[in-house]
mmCIF file of C-alpha atoms in Angstrom:
data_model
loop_
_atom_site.group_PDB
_atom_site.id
_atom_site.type_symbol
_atom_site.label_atom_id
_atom_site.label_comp_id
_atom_site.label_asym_id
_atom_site.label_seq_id
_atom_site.Cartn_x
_atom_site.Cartn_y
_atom_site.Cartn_z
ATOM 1 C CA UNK A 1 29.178 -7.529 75.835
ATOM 2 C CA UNK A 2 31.189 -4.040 74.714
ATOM 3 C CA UNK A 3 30.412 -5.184 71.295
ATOM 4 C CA UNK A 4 26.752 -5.420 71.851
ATOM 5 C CA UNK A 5 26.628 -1.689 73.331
ATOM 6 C CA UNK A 6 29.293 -0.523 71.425
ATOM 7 C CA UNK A 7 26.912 2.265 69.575
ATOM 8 C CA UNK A 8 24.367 2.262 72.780
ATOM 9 C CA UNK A 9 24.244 5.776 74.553
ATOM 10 C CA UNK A 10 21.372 4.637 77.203
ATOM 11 C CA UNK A 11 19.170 1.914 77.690
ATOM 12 C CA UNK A 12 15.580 1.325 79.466
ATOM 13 C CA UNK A 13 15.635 -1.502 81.878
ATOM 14 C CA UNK A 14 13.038 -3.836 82.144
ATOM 15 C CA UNK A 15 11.716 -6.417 84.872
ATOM 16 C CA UNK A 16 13.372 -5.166 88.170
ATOM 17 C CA UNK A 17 12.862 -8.597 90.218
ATOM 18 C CA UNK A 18 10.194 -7.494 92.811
ATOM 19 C CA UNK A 19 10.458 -10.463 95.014
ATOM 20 C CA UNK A 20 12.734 -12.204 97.698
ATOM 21 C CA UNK A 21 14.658 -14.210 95.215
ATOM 22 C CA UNK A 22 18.667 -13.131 96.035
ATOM 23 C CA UNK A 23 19.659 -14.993 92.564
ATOM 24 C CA UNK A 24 17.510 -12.442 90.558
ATOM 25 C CA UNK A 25 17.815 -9.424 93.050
ATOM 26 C CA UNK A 26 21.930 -10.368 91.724
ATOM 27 C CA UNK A 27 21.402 -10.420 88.895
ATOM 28 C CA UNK A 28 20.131 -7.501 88.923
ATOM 29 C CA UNK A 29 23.131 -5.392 90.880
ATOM 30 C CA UNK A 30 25.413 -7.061 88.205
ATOM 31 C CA UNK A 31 23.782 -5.969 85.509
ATOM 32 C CA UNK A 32 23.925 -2.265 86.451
ATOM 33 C CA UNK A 33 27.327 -2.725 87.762
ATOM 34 C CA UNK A 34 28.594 -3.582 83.910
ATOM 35 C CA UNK A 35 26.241 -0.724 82.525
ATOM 36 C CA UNK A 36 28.361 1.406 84.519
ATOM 37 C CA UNK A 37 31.364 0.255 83.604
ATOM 38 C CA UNK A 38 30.631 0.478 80.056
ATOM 39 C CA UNK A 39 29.344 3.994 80.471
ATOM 40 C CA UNK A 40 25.636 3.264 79.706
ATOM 41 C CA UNK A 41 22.915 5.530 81.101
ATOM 42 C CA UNK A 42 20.074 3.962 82.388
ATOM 43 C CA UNK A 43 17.008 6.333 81.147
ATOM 44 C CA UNK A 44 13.691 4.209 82.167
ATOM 45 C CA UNK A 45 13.212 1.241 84.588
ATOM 46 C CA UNK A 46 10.203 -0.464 85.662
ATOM 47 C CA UNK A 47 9.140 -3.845 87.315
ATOM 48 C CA UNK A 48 6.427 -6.316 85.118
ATOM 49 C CA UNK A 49 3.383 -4.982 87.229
ATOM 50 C CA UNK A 50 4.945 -0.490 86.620
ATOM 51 C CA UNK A 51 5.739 -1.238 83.047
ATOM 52 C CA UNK A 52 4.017 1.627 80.921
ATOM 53 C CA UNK A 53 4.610 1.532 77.036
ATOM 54 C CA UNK A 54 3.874 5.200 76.756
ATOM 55 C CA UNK A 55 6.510 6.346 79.342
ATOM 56 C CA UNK A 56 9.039 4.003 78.052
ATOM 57 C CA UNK A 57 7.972 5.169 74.542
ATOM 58 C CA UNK A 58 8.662 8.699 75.873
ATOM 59 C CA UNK A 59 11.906 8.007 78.040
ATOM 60 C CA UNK A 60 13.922 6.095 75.542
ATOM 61 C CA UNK A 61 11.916 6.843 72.042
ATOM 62 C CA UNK A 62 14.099 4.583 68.987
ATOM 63 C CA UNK A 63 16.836 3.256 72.221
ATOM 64 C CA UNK A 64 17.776 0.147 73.209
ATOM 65 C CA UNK A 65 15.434 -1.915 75.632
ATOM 66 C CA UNK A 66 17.168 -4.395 77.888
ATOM 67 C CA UNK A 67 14.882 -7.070 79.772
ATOM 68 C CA UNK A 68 16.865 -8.625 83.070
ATOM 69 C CA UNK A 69 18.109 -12.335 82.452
ATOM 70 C CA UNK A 70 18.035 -14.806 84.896
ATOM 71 C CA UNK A 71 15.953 -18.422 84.785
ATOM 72 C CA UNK A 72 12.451 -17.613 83.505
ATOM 73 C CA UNK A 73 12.328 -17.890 79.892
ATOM 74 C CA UNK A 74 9.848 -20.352 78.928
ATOM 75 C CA UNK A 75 6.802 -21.386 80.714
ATOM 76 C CA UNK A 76 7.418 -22.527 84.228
ATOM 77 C CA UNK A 77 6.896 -18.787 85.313
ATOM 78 C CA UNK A 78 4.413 -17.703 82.691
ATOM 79 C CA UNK A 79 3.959 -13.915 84.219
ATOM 80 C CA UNK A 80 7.512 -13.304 82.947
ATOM 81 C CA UNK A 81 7.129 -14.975 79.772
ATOM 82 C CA UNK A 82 3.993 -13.078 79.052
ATOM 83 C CA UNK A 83 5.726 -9.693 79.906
ATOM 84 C CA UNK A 84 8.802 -10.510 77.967
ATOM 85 C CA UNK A 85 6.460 -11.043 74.614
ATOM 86 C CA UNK A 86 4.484 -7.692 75.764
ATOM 87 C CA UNK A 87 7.451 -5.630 75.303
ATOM 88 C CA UNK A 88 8.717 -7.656 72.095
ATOM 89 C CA UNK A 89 5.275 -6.737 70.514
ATOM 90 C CA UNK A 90 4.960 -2.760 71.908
ATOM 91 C CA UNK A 91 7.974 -2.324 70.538
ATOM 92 C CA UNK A 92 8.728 -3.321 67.150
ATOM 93 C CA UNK A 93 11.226 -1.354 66.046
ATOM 94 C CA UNK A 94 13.411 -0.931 68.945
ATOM 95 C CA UNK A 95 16.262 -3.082 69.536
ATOM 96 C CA UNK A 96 15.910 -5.208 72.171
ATOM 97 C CA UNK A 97 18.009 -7.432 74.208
ATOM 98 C CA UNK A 98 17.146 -10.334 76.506
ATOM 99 C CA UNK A 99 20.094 -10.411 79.346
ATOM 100 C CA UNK A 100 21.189 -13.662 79.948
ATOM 101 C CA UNK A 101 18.991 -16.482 80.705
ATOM 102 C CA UNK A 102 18.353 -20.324 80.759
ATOM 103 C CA UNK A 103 15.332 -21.605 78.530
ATOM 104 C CA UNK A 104 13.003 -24.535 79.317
ATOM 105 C CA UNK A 105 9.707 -25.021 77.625
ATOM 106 C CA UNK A 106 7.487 -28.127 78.876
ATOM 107 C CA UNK A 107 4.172 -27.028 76.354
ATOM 108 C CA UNK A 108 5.346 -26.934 72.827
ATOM 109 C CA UNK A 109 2.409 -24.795 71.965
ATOM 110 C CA UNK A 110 3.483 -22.385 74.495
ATOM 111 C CA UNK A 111 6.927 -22.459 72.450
ATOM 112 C CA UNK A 112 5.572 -22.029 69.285
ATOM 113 C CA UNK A 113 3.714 -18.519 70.606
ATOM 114 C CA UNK A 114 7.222 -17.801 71.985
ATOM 115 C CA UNK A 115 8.865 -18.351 68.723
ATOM 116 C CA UNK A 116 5.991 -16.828 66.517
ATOM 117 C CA UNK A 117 6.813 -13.808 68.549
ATOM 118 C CA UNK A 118 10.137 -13.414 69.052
ATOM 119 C CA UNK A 119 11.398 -14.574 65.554
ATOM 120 C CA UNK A 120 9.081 -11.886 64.065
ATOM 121 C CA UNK A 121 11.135 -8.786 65.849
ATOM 122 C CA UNK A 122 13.807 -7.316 63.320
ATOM 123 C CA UNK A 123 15.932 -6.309 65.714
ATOM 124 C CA UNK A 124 16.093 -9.059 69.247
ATOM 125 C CA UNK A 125 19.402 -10.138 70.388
ATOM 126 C CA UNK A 126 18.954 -13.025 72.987
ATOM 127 C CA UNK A 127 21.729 -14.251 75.576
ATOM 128 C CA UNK A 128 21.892 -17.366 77.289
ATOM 129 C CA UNK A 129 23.706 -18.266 79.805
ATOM 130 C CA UNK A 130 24.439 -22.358 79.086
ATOM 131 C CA UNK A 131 24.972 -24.318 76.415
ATOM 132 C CA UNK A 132 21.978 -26.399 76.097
ATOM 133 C CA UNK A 133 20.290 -23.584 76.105
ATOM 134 C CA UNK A 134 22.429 -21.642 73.455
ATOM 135 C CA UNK A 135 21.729 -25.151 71.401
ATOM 136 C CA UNK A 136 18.045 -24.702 71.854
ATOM 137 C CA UNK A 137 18.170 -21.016 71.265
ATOM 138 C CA UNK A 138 19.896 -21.395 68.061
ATOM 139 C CA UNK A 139 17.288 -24.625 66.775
ATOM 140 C CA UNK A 140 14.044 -22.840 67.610
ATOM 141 C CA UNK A 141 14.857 -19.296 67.197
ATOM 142 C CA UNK A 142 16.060 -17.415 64.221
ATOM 143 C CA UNK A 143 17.107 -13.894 65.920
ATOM 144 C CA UNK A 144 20.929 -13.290 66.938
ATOM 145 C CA UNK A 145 21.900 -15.081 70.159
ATOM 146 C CA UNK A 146 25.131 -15.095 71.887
ATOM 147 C CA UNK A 147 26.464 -17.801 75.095
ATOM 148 C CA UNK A 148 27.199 -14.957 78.231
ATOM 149 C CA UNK A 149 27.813 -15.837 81.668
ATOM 150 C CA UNK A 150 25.288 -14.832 84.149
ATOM 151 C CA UNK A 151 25.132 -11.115 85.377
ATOM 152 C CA UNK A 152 25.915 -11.748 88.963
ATOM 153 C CA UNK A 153 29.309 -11.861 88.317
ATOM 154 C CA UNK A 154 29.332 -8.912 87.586
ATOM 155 C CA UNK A 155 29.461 -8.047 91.282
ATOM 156 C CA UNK A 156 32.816 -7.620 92.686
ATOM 157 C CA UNK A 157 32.881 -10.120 95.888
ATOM 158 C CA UNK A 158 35.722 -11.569 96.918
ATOM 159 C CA UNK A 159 36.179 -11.917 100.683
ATOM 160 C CA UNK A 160 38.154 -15.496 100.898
ATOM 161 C CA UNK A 161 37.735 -18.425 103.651
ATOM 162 C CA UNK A 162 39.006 -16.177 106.927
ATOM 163 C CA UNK A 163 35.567 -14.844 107.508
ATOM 164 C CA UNK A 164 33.734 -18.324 106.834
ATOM 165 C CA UNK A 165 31.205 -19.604 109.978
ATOM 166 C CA UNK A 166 31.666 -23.049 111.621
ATOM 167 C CA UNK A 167 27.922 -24.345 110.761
ATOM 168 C CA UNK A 168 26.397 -26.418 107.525
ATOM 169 C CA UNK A 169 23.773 -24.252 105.777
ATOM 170 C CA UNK A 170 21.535 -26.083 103.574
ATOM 171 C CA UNK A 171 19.937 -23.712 101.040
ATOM 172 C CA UNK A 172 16.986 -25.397 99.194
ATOM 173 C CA UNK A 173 14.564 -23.983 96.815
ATOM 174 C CA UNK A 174 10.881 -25.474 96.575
ATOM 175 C CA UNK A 175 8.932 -24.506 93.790
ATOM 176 C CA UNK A 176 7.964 -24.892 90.132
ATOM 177 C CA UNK A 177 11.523 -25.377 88.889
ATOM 178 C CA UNK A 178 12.457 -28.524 91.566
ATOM 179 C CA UNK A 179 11.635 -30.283 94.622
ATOM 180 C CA UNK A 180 12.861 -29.349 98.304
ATOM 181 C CA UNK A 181 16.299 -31.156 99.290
ATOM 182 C CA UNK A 182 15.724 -32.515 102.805
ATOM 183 C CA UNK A 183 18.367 -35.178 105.044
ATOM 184 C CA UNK A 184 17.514 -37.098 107.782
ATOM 185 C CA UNK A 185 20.056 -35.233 109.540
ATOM 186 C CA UNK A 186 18.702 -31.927 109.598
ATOM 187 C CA UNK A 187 17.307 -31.046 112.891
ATOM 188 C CA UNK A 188 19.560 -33.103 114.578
ATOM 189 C CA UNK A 189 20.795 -30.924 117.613
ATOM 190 C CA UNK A 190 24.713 -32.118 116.633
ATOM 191 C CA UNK A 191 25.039 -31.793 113.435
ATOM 192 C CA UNK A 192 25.001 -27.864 113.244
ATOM 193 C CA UNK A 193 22.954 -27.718 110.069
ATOM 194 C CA UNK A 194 20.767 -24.947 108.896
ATOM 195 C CA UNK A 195 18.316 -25.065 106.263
ATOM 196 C CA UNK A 196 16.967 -22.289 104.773
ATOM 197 C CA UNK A 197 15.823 -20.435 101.419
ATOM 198 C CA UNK A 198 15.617 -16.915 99.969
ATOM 199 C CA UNK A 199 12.354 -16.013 101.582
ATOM 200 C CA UNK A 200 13.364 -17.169 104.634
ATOM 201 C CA UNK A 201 15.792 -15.089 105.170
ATOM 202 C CA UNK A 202 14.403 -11.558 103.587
ATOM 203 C CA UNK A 203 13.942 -8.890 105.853
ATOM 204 C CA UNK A 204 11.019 -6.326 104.375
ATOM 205 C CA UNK A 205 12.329 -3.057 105.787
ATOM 206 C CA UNK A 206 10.591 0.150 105.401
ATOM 207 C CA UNK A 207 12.562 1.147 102.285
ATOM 208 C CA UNK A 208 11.261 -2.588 100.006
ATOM 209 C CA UNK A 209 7.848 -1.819 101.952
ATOM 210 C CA UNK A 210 7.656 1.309 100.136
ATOM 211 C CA UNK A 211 8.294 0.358 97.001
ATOM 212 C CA UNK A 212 6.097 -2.550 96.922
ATOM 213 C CA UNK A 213 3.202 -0.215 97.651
ATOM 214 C CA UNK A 214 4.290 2.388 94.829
ATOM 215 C CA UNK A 215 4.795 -0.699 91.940
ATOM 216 C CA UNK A 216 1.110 -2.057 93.689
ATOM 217 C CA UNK A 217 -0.475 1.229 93.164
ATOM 218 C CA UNK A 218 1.048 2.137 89.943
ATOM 219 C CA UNK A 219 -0.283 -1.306 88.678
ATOM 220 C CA UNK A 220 -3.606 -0.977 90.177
ATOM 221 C CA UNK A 221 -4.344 2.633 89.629
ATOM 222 C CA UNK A 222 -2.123 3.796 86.224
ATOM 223 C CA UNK A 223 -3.678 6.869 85.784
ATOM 224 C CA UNK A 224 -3.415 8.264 89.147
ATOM 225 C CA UNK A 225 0.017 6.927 90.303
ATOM 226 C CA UNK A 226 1.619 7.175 86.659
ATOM 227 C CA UNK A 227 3.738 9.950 88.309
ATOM 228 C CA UNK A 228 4.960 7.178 90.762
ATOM 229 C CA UNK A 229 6.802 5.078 88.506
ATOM 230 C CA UNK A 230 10.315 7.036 88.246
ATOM 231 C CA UNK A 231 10.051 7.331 92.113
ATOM 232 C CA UNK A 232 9.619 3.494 92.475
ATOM 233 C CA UNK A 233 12.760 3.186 90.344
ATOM 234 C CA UNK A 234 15.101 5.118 92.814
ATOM 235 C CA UNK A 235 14.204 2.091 94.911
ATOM 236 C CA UNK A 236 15.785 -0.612 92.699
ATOM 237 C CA UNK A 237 19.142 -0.651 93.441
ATOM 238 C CA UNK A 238 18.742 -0.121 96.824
ATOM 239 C CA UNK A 239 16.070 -2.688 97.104
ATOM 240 C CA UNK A 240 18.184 -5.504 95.410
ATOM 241 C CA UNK A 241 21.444 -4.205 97.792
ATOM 242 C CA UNK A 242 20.046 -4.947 100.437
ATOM 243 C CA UNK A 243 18.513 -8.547 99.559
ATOM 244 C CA UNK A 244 21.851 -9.251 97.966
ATOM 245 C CA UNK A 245 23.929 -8.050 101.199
ATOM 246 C CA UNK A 246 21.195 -10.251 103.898
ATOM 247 C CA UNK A 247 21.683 -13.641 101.710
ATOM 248 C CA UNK A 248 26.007 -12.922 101.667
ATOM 249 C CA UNK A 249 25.863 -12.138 105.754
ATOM 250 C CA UNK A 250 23.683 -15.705 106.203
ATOM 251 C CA UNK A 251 26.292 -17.629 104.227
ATOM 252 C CA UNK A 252 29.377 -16.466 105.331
ATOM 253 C CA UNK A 253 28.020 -17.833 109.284
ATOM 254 C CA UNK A 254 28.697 -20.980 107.252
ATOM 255 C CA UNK A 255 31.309 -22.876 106.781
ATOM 256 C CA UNK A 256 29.766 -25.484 104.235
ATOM 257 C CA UNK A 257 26.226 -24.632 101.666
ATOM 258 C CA UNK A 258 24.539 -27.493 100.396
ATOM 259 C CA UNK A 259 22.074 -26.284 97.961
ATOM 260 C CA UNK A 260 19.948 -26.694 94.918
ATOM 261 C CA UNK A 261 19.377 -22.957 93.912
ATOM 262 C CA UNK A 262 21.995 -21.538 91.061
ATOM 263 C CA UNK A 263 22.538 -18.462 92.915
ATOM 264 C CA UNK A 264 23.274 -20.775 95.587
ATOM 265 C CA UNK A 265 26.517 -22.049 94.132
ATOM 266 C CA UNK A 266 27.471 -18.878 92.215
ATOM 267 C CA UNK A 267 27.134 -16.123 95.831
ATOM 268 C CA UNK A 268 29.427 -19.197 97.553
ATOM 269 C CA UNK A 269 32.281 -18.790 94.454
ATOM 270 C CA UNK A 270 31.579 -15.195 94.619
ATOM 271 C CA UNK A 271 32.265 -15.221 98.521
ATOM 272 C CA UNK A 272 34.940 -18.241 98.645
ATOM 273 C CA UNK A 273 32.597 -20.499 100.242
ATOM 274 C CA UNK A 274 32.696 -24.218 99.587
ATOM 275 C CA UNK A 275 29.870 -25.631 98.387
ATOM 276 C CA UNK A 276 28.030 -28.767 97.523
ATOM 277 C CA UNK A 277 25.646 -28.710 94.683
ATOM 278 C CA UNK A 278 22.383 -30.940 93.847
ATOM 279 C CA UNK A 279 20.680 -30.113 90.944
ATOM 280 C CA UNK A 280 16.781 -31.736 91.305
ATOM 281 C CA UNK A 281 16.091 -29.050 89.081
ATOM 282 C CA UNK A 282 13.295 -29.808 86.006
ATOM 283 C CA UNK A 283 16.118 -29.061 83.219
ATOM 284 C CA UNK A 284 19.177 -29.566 84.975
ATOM 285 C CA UNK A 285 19.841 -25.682 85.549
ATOM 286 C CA UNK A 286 22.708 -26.151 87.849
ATOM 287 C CA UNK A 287 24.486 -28.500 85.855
ATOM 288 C CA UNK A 288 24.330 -26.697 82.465
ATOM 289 C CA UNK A 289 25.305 -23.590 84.126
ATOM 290 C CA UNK A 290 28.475 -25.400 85.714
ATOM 291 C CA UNK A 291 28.901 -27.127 82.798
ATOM 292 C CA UNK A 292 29.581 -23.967 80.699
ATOM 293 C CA UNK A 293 31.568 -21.959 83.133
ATOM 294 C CA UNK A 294 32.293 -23.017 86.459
ATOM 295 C CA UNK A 295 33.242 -26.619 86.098
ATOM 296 C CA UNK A 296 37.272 -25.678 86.939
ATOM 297 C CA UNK A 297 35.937 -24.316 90.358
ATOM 298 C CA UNK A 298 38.112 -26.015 93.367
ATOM 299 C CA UNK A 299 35.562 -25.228 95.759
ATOM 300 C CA UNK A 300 32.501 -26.671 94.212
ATOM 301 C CA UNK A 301 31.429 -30.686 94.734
ATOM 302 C CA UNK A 302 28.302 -32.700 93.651
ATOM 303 C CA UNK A 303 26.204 -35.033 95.145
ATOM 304 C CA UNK A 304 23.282 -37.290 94.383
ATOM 305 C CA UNK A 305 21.461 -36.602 97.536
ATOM 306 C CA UNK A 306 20.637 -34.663 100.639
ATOM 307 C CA UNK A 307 22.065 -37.332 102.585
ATOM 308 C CA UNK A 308 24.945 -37.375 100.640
ATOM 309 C CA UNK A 309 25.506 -34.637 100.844
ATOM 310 C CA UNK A 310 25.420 -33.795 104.287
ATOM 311 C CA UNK A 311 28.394 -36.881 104.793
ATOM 312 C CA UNK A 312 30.473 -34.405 102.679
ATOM 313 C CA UNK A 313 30.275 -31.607 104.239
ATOM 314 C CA UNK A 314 30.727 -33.053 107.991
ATOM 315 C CA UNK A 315 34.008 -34.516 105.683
ATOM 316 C CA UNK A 316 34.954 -31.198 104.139
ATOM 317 C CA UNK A 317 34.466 -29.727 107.870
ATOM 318 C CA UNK A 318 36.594 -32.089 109.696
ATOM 319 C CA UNK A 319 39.560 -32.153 107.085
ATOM 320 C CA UNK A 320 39.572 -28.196 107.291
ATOM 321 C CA UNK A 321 39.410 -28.535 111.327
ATOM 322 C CA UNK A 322 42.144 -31.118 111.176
ATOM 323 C CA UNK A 323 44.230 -29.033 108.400
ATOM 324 C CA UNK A 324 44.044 -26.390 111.003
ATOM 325 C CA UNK A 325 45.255 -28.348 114.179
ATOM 326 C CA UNK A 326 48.269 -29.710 111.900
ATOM 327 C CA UNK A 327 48.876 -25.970 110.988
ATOM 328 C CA UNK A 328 49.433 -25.077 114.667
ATOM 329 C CA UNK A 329 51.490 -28.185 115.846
#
């Protein structure tokens, strides 16, 4: 990553994650936390629906453009997709890099565009954040592309198992990229189980309620809000802070997560938590990602279902409560 900014004095920062999604809202903190550290200033930042060529043209003129990484390149979430090839085709001459993300394409046509567009930029670096995707990257794509972990951990979290909860928290994504994870024995008064996902849990204060309305109106009305759009992006980090902070308070209450999401298992190693990962994903997100870097993790298991599961972490419960009484005897 120093390499890559090595001659970088400041950057524009693309596709501030305006939604409830903690993984991306990480992603996001991390991100600016290593721009920091490498001494990077940050002059332009928008979300997909603020974006403005002209302003970025005018706030970073022959800079470096950065778009966030995270799990939507490809066409499961077309909106980012289409953005990402907006900015590759506004600016041609600029160099621009694609933070780390996983790639899955299901339409090859839609891959073809993607390639068409992306191959035909001088000067794209793209980082991935597995290694089937770095194999994919590297078939279909021509441009320079490097394997990088994903920029949550760039966050520095670390609080260890004394503040863990005494409850099972099952956190379970439903949506384009895989199917709810559900157990017979959640709901059942005894077994202390939790289910829940990011939206679930987001709070929309007065602060995200505000910026929501300025990256609405700036979308909606360009011409008379374009004064709006550095004022939305004081918001960001404080936006993503406290999304980020909401999801870490929830887990720690929990002294087991089952879950499907990514960000899922990488906020439990970043908090200590143990953890039991099911990846019902489309592409096997989970898996790749663990795969790649996190395989060595002691606090990380697998299972094949919800029920499954479950069994393990009323297992990894008792041994810890039993671990515990033999400790005081």
């Amino acid at each position: 990553m120093r390499l890559l900014f090595r001659d970088v004095k400041q950057v524009a920062c693309l596709d501030f994650p305006q939604s409830s999604n903690v993984g991306d809202n990480a992603i996001w903190l991390g991100q600016h936390a290593v721009l920091r550290y490498l001494r990077k200033q940050v002059a332009y930042q928008c979300d997909n629906r603020s974006y403005s060529k002209n302003q970025l043209k005018r706030q970073i003129g022959d800079g470096t453009i950065l778009i966030a990484g995270g799990g939507n390149f490809g066409d499961l979430w077309p909106q980012s997709q289409r953005f990402r090839e907006q900015v590759i085709q506004d600016f041609p001459e600029n160099r621009i890099i694609q933070m780390p993300q996983s790639i899955y394409f299901r339409n090859r046509e839609n891959l073809e565009r993607a390639k068409k567009c992306i191959n035909g930029h001088q000067n794209f670096v793209l980082l991935v954040r597995d290694q089937k995707s770095y194999a994919f990257a590297k078939n279909e794509f021509t441009v320079e592309t490097h394997l990088c972990p994903d920029l949550a951990f760039g966050i520095e979290l670390q609080n260890g198992f004394s503040n863990l909860g005494e409850k099972i928290i099952l956190l379970s994504r439903e949506d384009v990229e895989g199917k709810a994870i559900d157990s017979t024995d959640v709901g059942n008064n005894g077994s202390q189980i939790e289910k829940i996902d990011w939206s679930m849990i987001d709070r929309i204060t007065p602060f995200i309620r505000v910026n929501q309305i300025l990256s609405h109106s700036i979308h909606n009305y360009p011409k008379a809000f374009s004064f709006a759009s550095s004022v939305s992006s004081l918001f960001y980090d404080g936006v993503s802070e406290r999304r980020f902070r909401r999801a870490c308070d929830v887990l720690r209450t929990a002294r087991v997560v089952i879950t499907n999401r990514l960000h899922g298992h990488i906020l439990c190693l970043l908090l200590g938590i143990p953890h039991i990962c099911i990846d019902n994903t489309l592409y096997g997100k989970i898996q790749n990602f663990y795969d790649t870097w996190t395989k060595d993790s002691p606090i990380t298991f697998w299972a094949n279902s919800a029920d499954e599961a479950v069994r393990m972490a009323h297992e990894i419960v008792r041994d810890e409560m039993l671990e515990k009484v033999g400790g005081m005897v």
